[in-house]
Amino acid sequence: MPVNTDRYENAVSRYFEAWNSREPKARTKAVAAAWAVGGGYTDPLADVVGHEQIAGVIAAAHEQFPGFAFRLTGTVEGHHDTARFSWELVSEVDGSAPVAGSDVITLAGDGRIRSVLGFLDRVPDGA
């Protein structure tokens, strides 16, 4: 049975747009486009619910790693309302990627993210 991979890839594309938004207004808009109202984000360093708190986690990541961007590594895999993918945080200056992880997202009926469970696969000492 064929799977509609566009649904998962579109959700992940919006996810990265939110994570790579550096300006507060753009970030607010991107988070609202990516996450359902009341959506959540959980990883080893954060456990938040709602657009405002998710935008705050993203802003904190940009403060800690200025000049870095989140990039998909590999492919997005999905079934039912769930998808998984891996990513790296890449320096726009030298291409280094000190942080990497894997995320599992659950989608709402409208294709926006209901929840994210994030795992950090590579983190620099002291981060």
JSON list of C-alpha atoms in Angstrom, two decimals:
[
{"chain": "A", "resi": 1, "resn": "MET", "atom": "CA", "xyz": [0.00, 0.00, 0.00]},
{"chain": "A", "resi": 2, "resn": "PRO", "atom": "CA", "xyz": [1.56, 3.35, -1.02]},
{"chain": "A", "resi": 3, "resn": "VAL", "atom": "CA", "xyz": [2.30, 5.86, 1.71]},
{"chain": "A", "resi": 4, "resn": "ASN", "atom": "CA", "xyz": [1.80, 9.61, 1.18]},
{"chain": "A", "resi": 5, "resn": "THR", "atom": "CA", "xyz": [5.36, 10.70, 1.98]},
{"chain": "A", "resi": 6, "resn": "ASP", "atom": "CA", "xyz": [4.58, 14.31, 1.01]},
{"chain": "A", "resi": 7, "resn": "ARG", "atom": "CA", "xyz": [2.63, 14.73, 4.25]},
{"chain": "A", "resi": 8, "resn": "TYR", "atom": "CA", "xyz": [5.66, 13.81, 6.35]},
{"chain": "A", "resi": 9, "resn": "GLU", "atom": "CA", "xyz": [8.17, 15.69, 4.21]},
{"chain": "A", "resi": 10, "resn": "ASN", "atom": "CA", "xyz": [6.01, 18.84, 4.27]},
{"chain": "A", "resi": 11, "resn": "ALA", "atom": "CA", "xyz": [5.71, 18.66, 8.06]},
{"chain": "A", "resi": 12, "resn": "VAL", "atom": "CA", "xyz": [9.47, 18.22, 8.44]},
{"chain": "A", "resi": 13, "resn": "SER", "atom": "CA", "xyz": [10.13, 21.06, 6.00]},
{"chain": "A", "resi": 14, "resn": "ARG", "atom": "CA", "xyz": [7.96, 23.39, 8.12]},
{"chain": "A", "resi": 15, "resn": "TYR", "atom": "CA", "xyz": [9.73, 22.08, 11.24]},
{"chain": "A", "resi": 16, "resn": "PHE", "atom": "CA", "xyz": [13.13, 23.09, 9.84]},
{"chain": "A", "resi": 17, "resn": "GLU", "atom": "CA", "xyz": [11.76, 26.43, 8.69]},
{"chain": "A", "resi": 18, "resn": "ALA", "atom": "CA", "xyz": [10.74, 27.11, 12.29]},
{"chain": "A", "resi": 19, "resn": "TRP", "atom": "CA", "xyz": [14.07, 25.94, 13.72]},
{"chain": "A", "resi": 20, "resn": "ASN", "atom": "CA", "xyz": [16.02, 28.07, 11.23]},
{"chain": "A", "resi": 21, "resn": "SER", "atom": "CA", "xyz": [13.97, 31.25, 11.77]},
{"chain": "A", "resi": 22, "resn": "ARG", "atom": "CA", "xyz": [16.19, 33.79, 13.47]},
{"chain": "A", "resi": 23, "resn": "GLU", "atom": "CA", "xyz": [13.92, 36.84, 13.61]},
{"chain": "A", "resi": 24, "resn": "PRO", "atom": "CA", "xyz": [11.23, 36.73, 16.32]},
{"chain": "A", "resi": 25, "resn": "LYS", "atom": "CA", "xyz": [8.30, 37.61, 14.00]},
{"chain": "A", "resi": 26, "resn": "ALA", "atom": "CA", "xyz": [9.34, 35.08, 11.37]},
{"chain": "A", "resi": 27, "resn": "ARG", "atom": "CA", "xyz": [9.89, 32.46, 14.09]},
{"chain": "A", "resi": 28, "resn": "THR", "atom": "CA", "xyz": [6.44, 33.05, 15.58]},
{"chain": "A", "resi": 29, "resn": "LYS", "atom": "CA", "xyz": [4.84, 32.65, 12.16]},
{"chain": "A", "resi": 30, "resn": "ALA", "atom": "CA", "xyz": [6.91, 29.56, 11.31]},
{"chain": "A", "resi": 31, "resn": "VAL", "atom": "CA", "xyz": [6.15, 27.85, 14.64]},
{"chain": "A", "resi": 32, "resn": "ALA", "atom": "CA", "xyz": [2.42, 28.45, 14.13]},
{"chain": "A", "resi": 33, "resn": "ALA", "atom": "CA", "xyz": [2.66, 26.96, 10.62]},
{"chain": "A", "resi": 34, "resn": "ALA", "atom": "CA", "xyz": [4.58, 23.91, 11.84]},
{"chain": "A", "resi": 35, "resn": "TRP", "atom": "CA", "xyz": [2.87, 23.08, 15.17]},
{"chain": "A", "resi": 36, "resn": "ALA", "atom": "CA", "xyz": [-0.78, 22.55, 15.97]},
{"chain": "A", "resi": 37, "resn": "VAL", "atom": "CA", "xyz": [-2.26, 24.71, 18.70]},
{"chain": "A", "resi": 38, "resn": "GLY", "atom": "CA", "xyz": [-1.28, 23.08, 21.98]},
{"chain": "A", "resi": 39, "resn": "GLY", "atom": "CA", "xyz": [1.51, 21.13, 20.28]},
{"chain": "A", "resi": 40, "resn": "GLY", "atom": "CA", "xyz": [4.56, 20.15, 22.26]},
{"chain": "A", "resi": 41, "resn": "TYR", "atom": "CA", "xyz": [8.31, 19.66, 22.03]},
{"chain": "A", "resi": 42, "resn": "THR", "atom": "CA", "xyz": [10.32, 17.36, 24.30]},
{"chain": "A", "resi": 43, "resn": "ASP", "atom": "CA", "xyz": [14.02, 16.53, 24.23]},
{"chain": "A", "resi": 44, "resn": "PRO", "atom": "CA", "xyz": [16.59, 15.89, 26.98]},
{"chain": "A", "resi": 45, "resn": "LEU", "atom": "CA", "xyz": [16.93, 19.66, 27.57]},
{"chain": "A", "resi": 46, "resn": "ALA", "atom": "CA", "xyz": [13.36, 20.91, 27.12]},
{"chain": "A", "resi": 47, "resn": "ASP", "atom": "CA", "xyz": [9.76, 19.89, 27.68]},
{"chain": "A", "resi": 48, "resn": "VAL", "atom": "CA", "xyz": [7.41, 22.62, 26.47]},
{"chain": "A", "resi": 49, "resn": "VAL", "atom": "CA", "xyz": [3.86, 23.03, 25.17]},
{"chain": "A", "resi": 50, "resn": "GLY", "atom": "CA", "xyz": [2.43, 25.79, 23.00]},
{"chain": "A", "resi": 51, "resn": "HIS", "atom": "CA", "xyz": [3.73, 28.03, 20.27]},
{"chain": "A", "resi": 52, "resn": "GLU", "atom": "CA", "xyz": [5.26, 30.63, 22.58]},
{"chain": "A", "resi": 53, "resn": "GLN", "atom": "CA", "xyz": [7.28, 28.12, 24.58]},
{"chain": "A", "resi": 54, "resn": "ILE", "atom": "CA", "xyz": [8.42, 26.25, 21.46]},
{"chain": "A", "resi": 55, "resn": "ALA", "atom": "CA", "xyz": [9.57, 29.56, 19.92]},
{"chain": "A", "resi": 56, "resn": "GLY", "atom": "CA", "xyz": [11.46, 30.23, 23.16]},
{"chain": "A", "resi": 57, "resn": "VAL", "atom": "CA", "xyz": [13.36, 26.93, 22.90]},
{"chain": "A", "resi": 58, "resn": "ILE", "atom": "CA", "xyz": [14.27, 27.71, 19.30]},
{"chain": "A", "resi": 59, "resn": "ALA", "atom": "CA", "xyz": [15.44, 31.22, 20.24]},
{"chain": "A", "resi": 60, "resn": "ALA", "atom": "CA", "xyz": [17.61, 29.76, 23.02]},
{"chain": "A", "resi": 61, "resn": "ALA", "atom": "CA", "xyz": [19.25, 27.36, 20.54]},
{"chain": "A", "resi": 62, "resn": "HIS", "atom": "CA", "xyz": [20.14, 30.28, 18.27]},
{"chain": "A", "resi": 63, "resn": "GLU", "atom": "CA", "xyz": [21.57, 32.20, 21.23]},
{"chain": "A", "resi": 64, "resn": "GLN", "atom": "CA", "xyz": [23.73, 29.22, 22.20]},
{"chain": "A", "resi": 65, "resn": "PHE", "atom": "CA", "xyz": [24.80, 28.48, 18.61]},
{"chain": "A", "resi": 66, "resn": "PRO", "atom": "CA", "xyz": [24.84, 31.73, 16.62]},
{"chain": "A", "resi": 67, "resn": "GLY", "atom": "CA", "xyz": [25.59, 31.30, 12.93]},
{"chain": "A", "resi": 68, "resn": "PHE", "atom": "CA", "xyz": [24.39, 27.69, 12.86]},
{"chain": "A", "resi": 69, "resn": "ALA", "atom": "CA", "xyz": [21.49, 26.15, 10.93]},
{"chain": "A", "resi": 70, "resn": "PHE", "atom": "CA", "xyz": [19.56, 22.92, 11.34]},
{"chain": "A", "resi": 71, "resn": "ARG", "atom": "CA", "xyz": [19.80, 20.53, 8.37]},
{"chain": "A", "resi": 72, "resn": "LEU", "atom": "CA", "xyz": [18.06, 17.25, 7.61]},
{"chain": "A", "resi": 73, "resn": "THR", "atom": "CA", "xyz": [20.36, 14.25, 7.30]},
{"chain": "A", "resi": 74, "resn": "GLY", "atom": "CA", "xyz": [19.04, 11.23, 5.46]},
{"chain": "A", "resi": 75, "resn": "THR", "atom": "CA", "xyz": [15.41, 10.74, 4.61]},
{"chain": "A", "resi": 76, "resn": "VAL", "atom": "CA", "xyz": [12.12, 11.24, 6.39]},
{"chain": "A", "resi": 77, "resn": "GLU", "atom": "CA", "xyz": [10.30, 8.01, 7.20]},
{"chain": "A", "resi": 78, "resn": "GLY", "atom": "CA", "xyz": [6.66, 7.92, 8.19]},
{"chain": "A", "resi": 79, "resn": "HIS", "atom": "CA", "xyz": [3.54, 5.90, 8.70]},
{"chain": "A", "resi": 80, "resn": "HIS", "atom": "CA", "xyz": [0.10, 6.70, 10.04]},
{"chain": "A", "resi": 81, "resn": "ASP", "atom": "CA", "xyz": [0.48, 10.02, 11.89]},
{"chain": "A", "resi": 82, "resn": "THR", "atom": "CA", "xyz": [4.13, 9.49, 12.87]},
{"chain": "A", "resi": 83, "resn": "ALA", "atom": "CA", "xyz": [7.44, 10.31, 11.19]},
{"chain": "A", "resi": 84, "resn": "ARG", "atom": "CA", "xyz": [11.10, 10.14, 12.14]},
{"chain": "A", "resi": 85, "resn": "PHE", "atom": "CA", "xyz": [14.18, 11.87, 10.81]},
{"chain": "A", "resi": 86, "resn": "SER", "atom": "CA", "xyz": [17.70, 12.87, 11.76]},
{"chain": "A", "resi": 87, "resn": "TRP", "atom": "CA", "xyz": [19.35, 16.27, 11.67]},
{"chain": "A", "resi": 88, "resn": "GLU", "atom": "CA", "xyz": [22.57, 18.17, 12.34]},
{"chain": "A", "resi": 89, "resn": "LEU", "atom": "CA", "xyz": [23.28, 21.67, 13.57]},
{"chain": "A", "resi": 90, "resn": "VAL", "atom": "CA", "xyz": [25.76, 23.00, 11.02]},
{"chain": "A", "resi": 91, "resn": "SER", "atom": "CA", "xyz": [28.08, 26.02, 11.21]},
{"chain": "A", "resi": 92, "resn": "GLU", "atom": "CA", "xyz": [27.49, 28.37, 8.30]},
{"chain": "A", "resi": 93, "resn": "VAL", "atom": "CA", "xyz": [31.15, 29.47, 8.61]},
{"chain": "A", "resi": 94, "resn": "ASP", "atom": "CA", "xyz": [33.13, 26.22, 8.55]},
{"chain": "A", "resi": 95, "resn": "GLY", "atom": "CA", "xyz": [30.55, 23.45, 7.98]},
{"chain": "A", "resi": 96, "resn": "SER", "atom": "CA", "xyz": [31.22, 21.76, 11.29]},
{"chain": "A", "resi": 97, "resn": "ALA", "atom": "CA", "xyz": [28.27, 20.00, 12.91]},
{"chain": "A", "resi": 98, "resn": "PRO", "atom": "CA", "xyz": [28.84, 19.75, 16.67]},
{"chain": "A", "resi": 99, "resn": "VAL", "atom": "CA", "xyz": [25.24, 18.76, 17.46]},
{"chain": "A", "resi": 100, "resn": "ALA", "atom": "CA", "xyz": [23.14, 16.03, 15.86]},
{"chain": "A", "resi": 101, "resn": "GLY", "atom": "CA", "xyz": [19.95, 14.28, 16.76]},
{"chain": "A", "resi": 102, "resn": "SER", "atom": "CA", "xyz": [16.92, 12.27, 15.74]},
{"chain": "A", "resi": 103, "resn": "ASP", "atom": "CA", "xyz": [13.31, 13.31, 16.18]},
{"chain": "A", "resi": 104, "resn": "VAL", "atom": "CA", "xyz": [9.98, 11.53, 16.10]},
{"chain": "A", "resi": 105, "resn": "ILE", "atom": "CA", "xyz": [6.96, 13.68, 15.31]},
{"chain": "A", "resi": 106, "resn": "THR", "atom": "CA", "xyz": [3.26, 12.98, 15.60]},
{"chain": "A", "resi": 107, "resn": "LEU", "atom": "CA", "xyz": [0.98, 14.88, 13.25]},
{"chain": "A", "resi": 108, "resn": "ALA", "atom": "CA", "xyz": [-2.46, 16.34, 13.80]},
{"chain": "A", "resi": 109, "resn": "GLY", "atom": "CA", "xyz": [-5.19, 15.88, 11.20]},
{"chain": "A", "resi": 110, "resn": "ASP", "atom": "CA", "xyz": [-4.25, 19.15, 9.48]},
{"chain": "A", "resi": 111, "resn": "GLY", "atom": "CA", "xyz": [-0.66, 17.98, 8.97]},
{"chain": "A", "resi": 112, "resn": "ARG", "atom": "CA", "xyz": [0.84, 20.21, 11.64]},
{"chain": "A", "resi": 113, "resn": "ILE", "atom": "CA", "xyz": [2.94, 18.74, 14.43]},
{"chain": "A", "resi": 114, "resn": "ARG", "atom": "CA", "xyz": [1.13, 17.60, 17.56]},
{"chain": "A", "resi": 115, "resn": "SER", "atom": "CA", "xyz": [4.27, 16.45, 19.37]},
{"chain": "A", "resi": 116, "resn": "VAL", "atom": "CA", "xyz": [8.02, 16.09, 18.95]},
{"chain": "A", "resi": 117, "resn": "LEU", "atom": "CA", "xyz": [10.17, 13.63, 20.86]},
{"chain": "A", "resi": 118, "resn": "GLY", "atom": "CA", "xyz": [13.78, 14.61, 20.26]},
{"chain": "A", "resi": 119, "resn": "PHE", "atom": "CA", "xyz": [16.94, 12.66, 20.96]},
{"chain": "A", "resi": 120, "resn": "LEU", "atom": "CA", "xyz": [20.42, 14.19, 21.02]},
{"chain": "A", "resi": 121, "resn": "ASP", "atom": "CA", "xyz": [22.89, 11.88, 19.32]},
{"chain": "A", "resi": 122, "resn": "ARG", "atom": "CA", "xyz": [25.93, 14.19, 19.43]},
{"chain": "A", "resi": 123, "resn": "VAL", "atom": "CA", "xyz": [26.44, 17.12, 21.81]},
{"chain": "A", "resi": 124, "resn": "PRO", "atom": "CA", "xyz": [29.68, 19.01, 22.51]},
{"chain": "A", "resi": 125, "resn": "ASP", "atom": "CA", "xyz": [31.09, 18.98, 26.04]},
{"chain": "A", "resi": 126, "resn": "GLY", "atom": "CA", "xyz": [29.67, 21.80, 28.15]},
{"chain": "A", "resi": 127, "resn": "ALA", "atom": "CA", "xyz": [26.61, 22.35, 25.94]}
]
